[in-house]
PDB file of C-alpha atoms in Angstrom:
ATOM      1  CA  MET A  29     -29.570   1.429  41.847  1.00  0.00           C
ATOM      2  CA  LEU A  30     -26.443   0.457  40.585  1.00  0.00           C
ATOM      3  CA  SER A  31     -24.888   2.705  38.043  1.00  0.00           C
ATOM      4  CA  HIS A  32     -22.684   1.247  34.758  1.00  0.00           C
ATOM      5  CA  SER A  33     -19.642   3.278  34.255  1.00  0.00           C
ATOM      6  CA  HIS A  34     -18.711   3.309  30.614  1.00  0.00           C
ATOM      7  CA  PRO A  35     -14.881   2.792  30.147  1.00  0.00           C
ATOM      8  CA  LYS A  36     -13.255   5.546  27.988  1.00  0.00           C
ATOM      9  CA  PRO A  37     -11.473   4.562  24.960  1.00  0.00           C
ATOM     10  CA  LEU A  38      -7.869   4.276  24.988  1.00  0.00           C
ATOM     11  CA  ARG A  39      -6.030   6.772  23.444  1.00  0.00           C
ATOM     12  CA  THR A  40      -3.625   6.018  20.403  1.00  0.00           C
ATOM     13  CA  GLY A  41      -1.684   9.003  19.929  1.00  0.00           C
ATOM     14  CA  ARG A  42      -2.054  12.017  17.530  1.00  0.00           C
ATOM     15  CA  PRO A  43      -3.377  10.596  14.121  1.00  0.00           C
ATOM     16  CA  ARG A  44      -1.464  10.791  11.191  1.00  0.00           C
ATOM     17  CA  SER A  45      -2.103  13.494   8.459  1.00  0.00           C
ATOM     18  CA  ALA A  46      -2.438  12.502   5.139  1.00  0.00           C
ATOM     19  CA  ALA A  47      -1.262  16.078   3.908  1.00  0.00           C
ATOM     20  CA  ALA A  48       1.654  16.318   6.414  1.00  0.00           C
ATOM     21  CA  ASP A  49       3.111  12.688   5.352  1.00  0.00           C
ATOM     22  CA  GLU A  50       2.785  14.125   1.620  1.00  0.00           C
ATOM     23  CA  ALA A  51       3.983  17.545   2.384  1.00  0.00           C
ATOM     24  CA  ILE A  52       7.335  15.200   4.255  1.00  0.00           C
ATOM     25  CA  LEU A  53       7.928  12.633   1.396  1.00  0.00           C
ATOM     26  CA  GLU A  54       7.640  15.848  -0.894  1.00  0.00           C
ATOM     27  CA  ALA A  55      10.422  17.802   1.122  1.00  0.00           C
ATOM     28  CA  THR A  56      12.527  14.509   1.180  1.00  0.00           C
ATOM     29  CA  ARG A  57      13.000  14.120  -2.248  1.00  0.00           C
ATOM     30  CA  ALA A  58      13.159  17.881  -2.904  1.00  0.00           C
ATOM     31  CA  SER A  59      16.214  17.940  -0.472  1.00  0.00           C
ATOM     32  CA  LEU A  60      17.782  14.499  -2.142  1.00  0.00           C
ATOM     33  CA  VAL A  61      18.210  17.075  -5.226  1.00  0.00           C
ATOM     34  CA  ASP A  62      19.544  19.584  -3.510  1.00  0.00           C
ATOM     35  CA  LEU A  63      21.920  18.100  -1.505  1.00  0.00           C
ATOM     36  CA  GLY A  64      22.527  14.381  -2.375  1.00  0.00           C
ATOM     37  CA  TRP A  65      22.460  11.409  -0.169  1.00  0.00           C
ATOM     38  CA  SER A  66      25.201  12.454   2.723  1.00  0.00           C
ATOM     39  CA  LYS A  67      24.030  16.351   3.263  1.00  0.00           C
ATOM     40  CA  LEU A  68      19.959  15.570   3.635  1.00  0.00           C
ATOM     41  CA  THR A  69      19.409  15.309   7.485  1.00  0.00           C
ATOM     42  CA  MET A  70      16.356  14.607   9.234  1.00  0.00           C
ATOM     43  CA  SER A  71      15.938  18.316  10.332  1.00  0.00           C
ATOM     44  CA  ASP A  72      16.598  19.793   6.767  1.00  0.00           C
ATOM     45  CA  VAL A  73      13.215  18.470   5.774  1.00  0.00           C
ATOM     46  CA  ALA A  74      11.544  19.109   8.614  1.00  0.00           C
ATOM     47  CA  THR A  75      12.514  22.755   7.834  1.00  0.00           C
ATOM     48  CA  ARG A  76      11.149  22.264   3.807  1.00  0.00           C
ATOM     49  CA  ALA A  77       7.664  20.527   5.036  1.00  0.00           C
ATOM     50  CA  GLY A  78       7.328  22.573   7.264  1.00  0.00           C
ATOM     51  CA  VAL A  79       6.812  20.664  10.620  1.00  0.00           C
ATOM     52  CA  ALA A  80       9.159  19.569  13.680  1.00  0.00           C
ATOM     53  CA  LYS A  81      11.411  16.757  13.648  1.00  0.00           C
ATOM     54  CA  THR A  82       9.756  15.053  16.340  1.00  0.00           C
ATOM     55  CA  THR A  83       7.302  14.770  13.795  1.00  0.00           C
ATOM     56  CA  LEU A  84       9.408  13.345  11.466  1.00  0.00           C
ATOM     57  CA  TYR A  85      10.590  10.769  14.212  1.00  0.00           C
ATOM     58  CA  ARG A  86       6.985   9.406  15.133  1.00  0.00           C
ATOM     59  CA  ARG A  87       6.746   8.150  12.215  1.00  0.00           C
ATOM     60  CA  TRP A  88       9.640   7.461  10.867  1.00  0.00           C
ATOM     61  CA  ALA A  89      12.671   5.737  12.747  1.00  0.00           C
ATOM     62  CA  GLY A  90      15.996   7.564   9.976  1.00  0.00           C
ATOM     63  CA  LYS A  91      16.401   8.941   7.039  1.00  0.00           C
ATOM     64  CA  ASN A  92      16.993   5.270   5.146  1.00  0.00           C
ATOM     65  CA  GLU A  93      13.361   5.111   6.221  1.00  0.00           C
ATOM     66  CA  LEU A  94      12.135   8.122   4.899  1.00  0.00           C
ATOM     67  CA  VAL A  95      13.572   8.102   1.974  1.00  0.00           C
ATOM     68  CA  VAL A  96      12.601   4.898   0.772  1.00  0.00           C
ATOM     69  CA  ASP A  97       8.878   5.620   1.916  1.00  0.00           C
ATOM     70  CA  ALA A  98       9.554   8.968  -0.116  1.00  0.00           C
ATOM     71  CA  VAL A  99      11.081   6.737  -3.195  1.00  0.00           C
ATOM     72  CA  ALA A 100       7.505   3.786  -3.116  1.00  0.00           C
ATOM     73  CA  VAL A 101       4.841   6.569  -2.890  1.00  0.00           C
ATOM     74  CA  LEU A 102       6.404   7.700  -6.813  1.00  0.00           C
ATOM     75  CA  PHE A 103       5.883   3.951  -7.808  1.00  0.00           C
ATOM     76  CA  ASP A 104       2.402   3.711  -6.612  1.00  0.00           C
ATOM     77  CA  GLU A 105       1.740   6.316  -9.151  1.00  0.00           C
ATOM     78  CA  LEU A 106       2.043   2.985 -11.638  1.00  0.00           C
ATOM     79  CA  GLU A 107      -1.179   1.619 -13.213  1.00  0.00           C
ATOM     80  CA  LEU A 108      -1.025  -1.169 -15.741  1.00  0.00           C
ATOM     81  CA  PRO A 109      -4.273  -0.434 -18.264  1.00  0.00           C
ATOM     82  CA  ASP A 110      -6.343  -2.670 -19.425  1.00  0.00           C
ATOM     83  CA  LEU A 111      -5.826  -2.188 -22.898  1.00  0.00           C
ATOM     84  CA  GLY A 112      -6.941  -5.859 -24.385  1.00  0.00           C
ATOM     85  CA  SER A 113      -3.758  -7.684 -24.758  1.00  0.00           C
ATOM     86  CA  LEU A 114      -0.717  -8.443 -23.023  1.00  0.00           C
ATOM     87  CA  SER A 115       1.041  -6.944 -25.327  1.00  0.00           C
ATOM     88  CA  ALA A 116      -0.261  -4.379 -25.589  1.00  0.00           C
ATOM     89  CA  ASP A 117      -0.041  -3.548 -21.715  1.00  0.00           C
ATOM     90  CA  VAL A 118       3.428  -4.323 -21.405  1.00  0.00           C
ATOM     91  CA  GLN A 119       4.129  -1.353 -23.609  1.00  0.00           C
ATOM     92  CA  ALA A 120       1.449   0.781 -21.877  1.00  0.00           C
ATOM     93  CA  VAL A 121       3.504  -0.275 -18.406  1.00  0.00           C
ATOM     94  CA  VAL A 122       7.156  -0.058 -19.473  1.00  0.00           C
ATOM     95  CA  LEU A 123       6.623   3.409 -21.267  1.00  0.00           C
ATOM     96  CA  GLN A 124       4.785   4.517 -17.729  1.00  0.00           C
ATOM     97  CA  PHE A 125       7.761   3.235 -15.526  1.00  0.00           C
ATOM     98  CA  ALA A 126      10.496   5.017 -17.839  1.00  0.00           C
ATOM     99  CA  ALA A 127       8.478   8.156 -18.323  1.00  0.00           C
ATOM    100  CA  LEU A 128       8.450   8.289 -13.784  1.00  0.00           C
ATOM    101  CA  LEU A 129      12.398   7.083 -14.220  1.00  0.00           C
ATOM    102  CA  GLU A 130      12.661  10.373 -15.376  1.00  0.00           C
ATOM    103  CA  ARG A 131      11.549  12.594 -13.426  1.00  0.00           C
ATOM    104  CA  PRO A 132      14.502  14.291 -11.521  1.00  0.00           C
ATOM    105  CA  GLU A 133      13.356  13.634  -8.063  1.00  0.00           C
ATOM    106  CA  THR A 134      12.801  10.010  -9.031  1.00  0.00           C
ATOM    107  CA  GLN A 135      16.379   9.164 -10.524  1.00  0.00           C
ATOM    108  CA  THR A 136      17.814  10.812  -7.643  1.00  0.00           C
ATOM    109  CA  ALA A 137      16.326   9.189  -4.550  1.00  0.00           C
ATOM    110  CA  LEU A 138      16.589   5.879  -6.247  1.00  0.00           C
ATOM    111  CA  MET A 139      20.311   5.970  -7.201  1.00  0.00           C
ATOM    112  CA  ALA A 140      20.601   7.321  -3.391  1.00  0.00           C
ATOM    113  CA  VAL A 141      18.626   4.484  -2.232  1.00  0.00           C
ATOM    114  CA  VAL A 142      20.056   1.661  -4.304  1.00  0.00           C
ATOM    115  CA  ALA A 143      23.747   2.733  -3.571  1.00  0.00           C
ATOM    116  CA  GLU A 144      23.672   3.248   0.084  1.00  0.00           C
ATOM    117  CA  SER A 145      21.688  -0.339   0.419  1.00  0.00           C
ATOM    118  CA  THR A 146      24.887  -2.198  -0.965  1.00  0.00           C
ATOM    119  CA  ARG A 147      26.079  -1.134   2.427  1.00  0.00           C
ATOM    120  CA  ASP A 148      22.823  -1.442   4.904  1.00  0.00           C
ATOM    121  CA  GLU A 149      21.405  -4.941   4.267  1.00  0.00           C
ATOM    122  CA  ALA A 150      18.465  -3.520   6.221  1.00  0.00           C
ATOM    123  CA  LEU A 151      17.965  -0.738   3.784  1.00  0.00           C
ATOM    124  CA  ARG A 152      18.206  -3.294   1.453  1.00  0.00           C
ATOM    125  CA  ALA A 153      15.647  -5.209   2.984  1.00  0.00           C
ATOM    126  CA  ARG A 154      12.990  -2.360   2.929  1.00  0.00           C
ATOM    127  CA  ILE A 155      13.542  -1.554  -0.493  1.00  0.00           C
ATOM    128  CA  ARG A 156      12.406  -4.916  -1.263  1.00  0.00           C
ATOM    129  CA  SER A 157       9.139  -4.849   0.563  1.00  0.00           C
ATOM    130  CA  ALA A 158       8.277  -1.386   0.228  1.00  0.00           C
ATOM    131  CA  ILE A 159       9.273  -0.853  -3.327  1.00  0.00           C
ATOM    132  CA  VAL A 160      10.048  -4.155  -5.017  1.00  0.00           C
ATOM    133  CA  ASP A 161       7.408  -6.734  -3.367  1.00  0.00           C
ATOM    134  CA  ARG A 162       4.329  -3.695  -4.031  1.00  0.00           C
ATOM    135  CA  GLN A 163       5.150  -3.365  -7.579  1.00  0.00           C
ATOM    136  CA  LYS A 164       5.162  -6.746  -8.291  1.00  0.00           C
ATOM    137  CA  ARG A 165       1.144  -6.749  -8.210  1.00  0.00           C
ATOM    138  CA  LEU A 166       1.549  -4.996 -11.723  1.00  0.00           C
ATOM    139  CA  VAL A 167       3.380  -8.315 -13.295  1.00  0.00           C
ATOM    140  CA  LEU A 168       0.465 -10.371 -10.820  1.00  0.00           C
ATOM    141  CA  LEU A 169      -2.582  -8.683 -12.582  1.00  0.00           C
ATOM    142  CA  GLY A 170      -0.710  -8.561 -16.157  1.00  0.00           C
ATOM    143  CA  ARG A 171      -0.743 -12.313 -15.963  1.00  0.00           C
ATOM    144  CA  GLU A 172      -4.332 -12.862 -14.476  1.00  0.00           C
ATOM    145  CA  ARG A 173      -5.608 -10.997 -17.346  1.00  0.00           C
ATOM    146  CA  ALA A 174      -3.581 -12.625 -19.842  1.00  0.00           C
ATOM    147  CA  GLN A 175      -4.663 -16.214 -18.401  1.00  0.00           C
ATOM    148  CA  ALA A 176      -8.271 -15.165 -18.465  1.00  0.00           C
ATOM    149  CA  ARG A 177      -7.478 -13.935 -22.287  1.00  0.00           C
ATOM    150  CA  GLY A 178      -6.075 -17.447 -23.140  1.00  0.00           C
ATOM    151  CA  GLU A 179      -2.672 -15.676 -23.879  1.00  0.00           C
ATOM    152  CA  LEU A 180      -0.731 -17.264 -21.279  1.00  0.00           C
ATOM    153  CA  PRO A 181      -0.659 -20.893 -19.811  1.00  0.00           C
ATOM    154  CA  TYR A 182      -1.697 -21.511 -16.159  1.00  0.00           C
ATOM    155  CA  GLU A 183       0.650 -22.380 -13.848  1.00  0.00           C
ATOM    156  CA  LYS A 184       1.037 -26.288 -12.646  1.00  0.00           C
ATOM    157  CA  SER A 185       2.454 -24.815  -8.910  1.00  0.00           C
ATOM    158  CA  PRO A 186       1.801 -21.565  -6.790  1.00  0.00           C
ATOM    159  CA  GLU A 187       5.605 -22.674  -6.367  1.00  0.00           C
ATOM    160  CA  SER A 188       6.337 -22.145  -9.810  1.00  0.00           C
ATOM    161  CA  ALA A 189       3.941 -19.015 -10.213  1.00  0.00           C
ATOM    162  CA  ALA A 190       5.659 -17.196  -7.815  1.00  0.00           C
ATOM    163  CA  ARG A 191       9.016 -17.894  -9.490  1.00  0.00           C
ATOM    164  CA  ASN A 192       7.708 -17.064 -12.922  1.00  0.00           C
ATOM    165  CA  ALA A 193       6.583 -13.835 -11.594  1.00  0.00           C
ATOM    166  CA  ASP A 194       9.637 -12.746  -9.867  1.00  0.00           C
ATOM    167  CA  LEU A 195      11.523 -13.459 -13.399  1.00  0.00           C
ATOM    168  CA  ILE A 196       8.775 -11.416 -15.204  1.00  0.00           C
ATOM    169  CA  PHE A 197       9.420  -8.514 -12.287  1.00  0.00           C
ATOM    170  CA  ASP A 198      12.781  -8.579 -12.479  1.00  0.00           C
ATOM    171  CA  VAL A 199      13.698  -8.835 -16.151  1.00  0.00           C
ATOM    172  CA  ILE A 200      10.873  -6.028 -16.967  1.00  0.00           C
ATOM    173  CA  ALA A 201      12.073  -3.903 -14.190  1.00  0.00           C
ATOM    174  CA  GLY A 202      16.431  -4.306 -14.590  1.00  0.00           C
ATOM    175  CA  ALA A 203      15.761  -3.615 -18.614  1.00  0.00           C
ATOM    176  CA  VAL A 204      14.349  -0.264 -17.916  1.00  0.00           C
ATOM    177  CA  VAL A 205      16.089   0.895 -15.318  1.00  0.00           C
ATOM    178  CA  HIS A 206      19.037  -0.373 -17.254  1.00  0.00           C
ATOM    179  CA  ARG A 207      18.069   1.795 -20.467  1.00  0.00           C
ATOM    180  CA  THR A 208      16.702   4.879 -18.392  1.00  0.00           C
ATOM    181  CA  LEU A 209      19.389   5.360 -15.676  1.00  0.00           C
ATOM    182  CA  VAL A 210      22.679   3.575 -16.953  1.00  0.00           C
ATOM    183  CA  SER A 211      22.942   3.855 -20.895  1.00  0.00           C
ATOM    184  CA  ALA A 212      20.945   6.927 -20.621  1.00  0.00           C
ATOM    185  CA  GLU A 213      18.721   6.161 -23.822  1.00  0.00           C
ATOM    186  CA  PRO A 214      15.485   6.850 -24.277  1.00  0.00           C
ATOM    187  CA  VAL A 215      13.149   4.661 -23.594  1.00  0.00           C
ATOM    188  CA  ASP A 216       9.891   4.916 -26.569  1.00  0.00           C
ATOM    189  CA  ALA A 217       7.061   3.611 -28.268  1.00  0.00           C
ATOM    190  CA  THR A 218       9.838   1.730 -30.547  1.00  0.00           C
ATOM    191  CA  TRP A 219      11.682   0.655 -27.782  1.00  0.00           C
ATOM    192  CA  ALA A 220       8.683  -0.527 -25.727  1.00  0.00           C
ATOM    193  CA  ARG A 221       7.095  -2.557 -28.572  1.00  0.00           C
ATOM    194  CA  SER A 222      10.908  -4.226 -29.145  1.00  0.00           C
ATOM    195  CA  PHE A 223      11.276  -5.015 -25.809  1.00  0.00           C
ATOM    196  CA  THR A 224       8.090  -6.447 -25.666  1.00  0.00           C
ATOM    197  CA  SER A 225       8.235  -8.576 -27.990  1.00  0.00           C
ATOM    198  CA  LEU A 226      11.601 -10.342 -27.565  1.00  0.00           C
ATOM    199  CA  LEU A 227       9.813 -10.535 -23.420  1.00  0.00           C
ATOM    200  CA  LEU A 228       6.868 -12.114 -25.048  1.00  0.00           C
ATOM    201  CA  LEU A 229       7.946 -14.225 -27.836  1.00  0.00           C
ATOM    202  CA  GLY A 230      11.668 -14.987 -27.663  1.00  0.00           C
ATOM    203  CA  LEU A 231      14.889 -14.131 -29.175  1.00  0.00           C
ATOM    204  CA  GLY A 232      12.883 -16.195 -32.222  1.00  0.00           C
ATOM    205  CA  GLY A 233      10.087 -13.478 -32.117  1.00  0.00           C
ATOM    206  CA  VAL A 234      12.600 -10.305 -32.510  1.00  0.00           C
ATOM    207  CA  GLU A 235      12.117  -8.568 -35.948  1.00  0.00           C
ATOM    208  CA  THR A 236      15.206  -8.167 -37.716  1.00  0.00           C
TER     209      THR A 236
END
């Protein structure tokens, strides 16, 4: 009687630990705050996280990729609430975004990777894919809700829809980042309300 042996499953390597990843990314942000970009090393992050340096290199090729991911998970915390109107939704996410930027670890990490990316095209591309493109989900969701409510018209083509989404994201993100990190001015409810009016109504709709 012939026996049929079943092939053994291929080993795909040791599974990643979510807890280890979280500890590594948190240690990366802490190292940036304490040491700055130039002095931060993979060894220091591994020591702070309580893992072997080889563990880091199995997950990230180098410091650039590690730091971008450490920043990206912070921005993944952003959520767009459904408050019943586009104006209320925008104001809420603006305040949420500003609060995130006020955290020391966010400020240090974001400023560090942006500064370094001016000399590194690969790093700039990683920032776009890991942070910018992922956070455009908020714009897409907000526009979808507003269109369903009848607050915004539907675009005539996918190309114009994508172009408009990019523009909206750039305006909101650029204004909040500049206000918080460059001008060092508060983003409070009054500012968020005025900014949202300008965004949705244009210059003619701004209160005087």
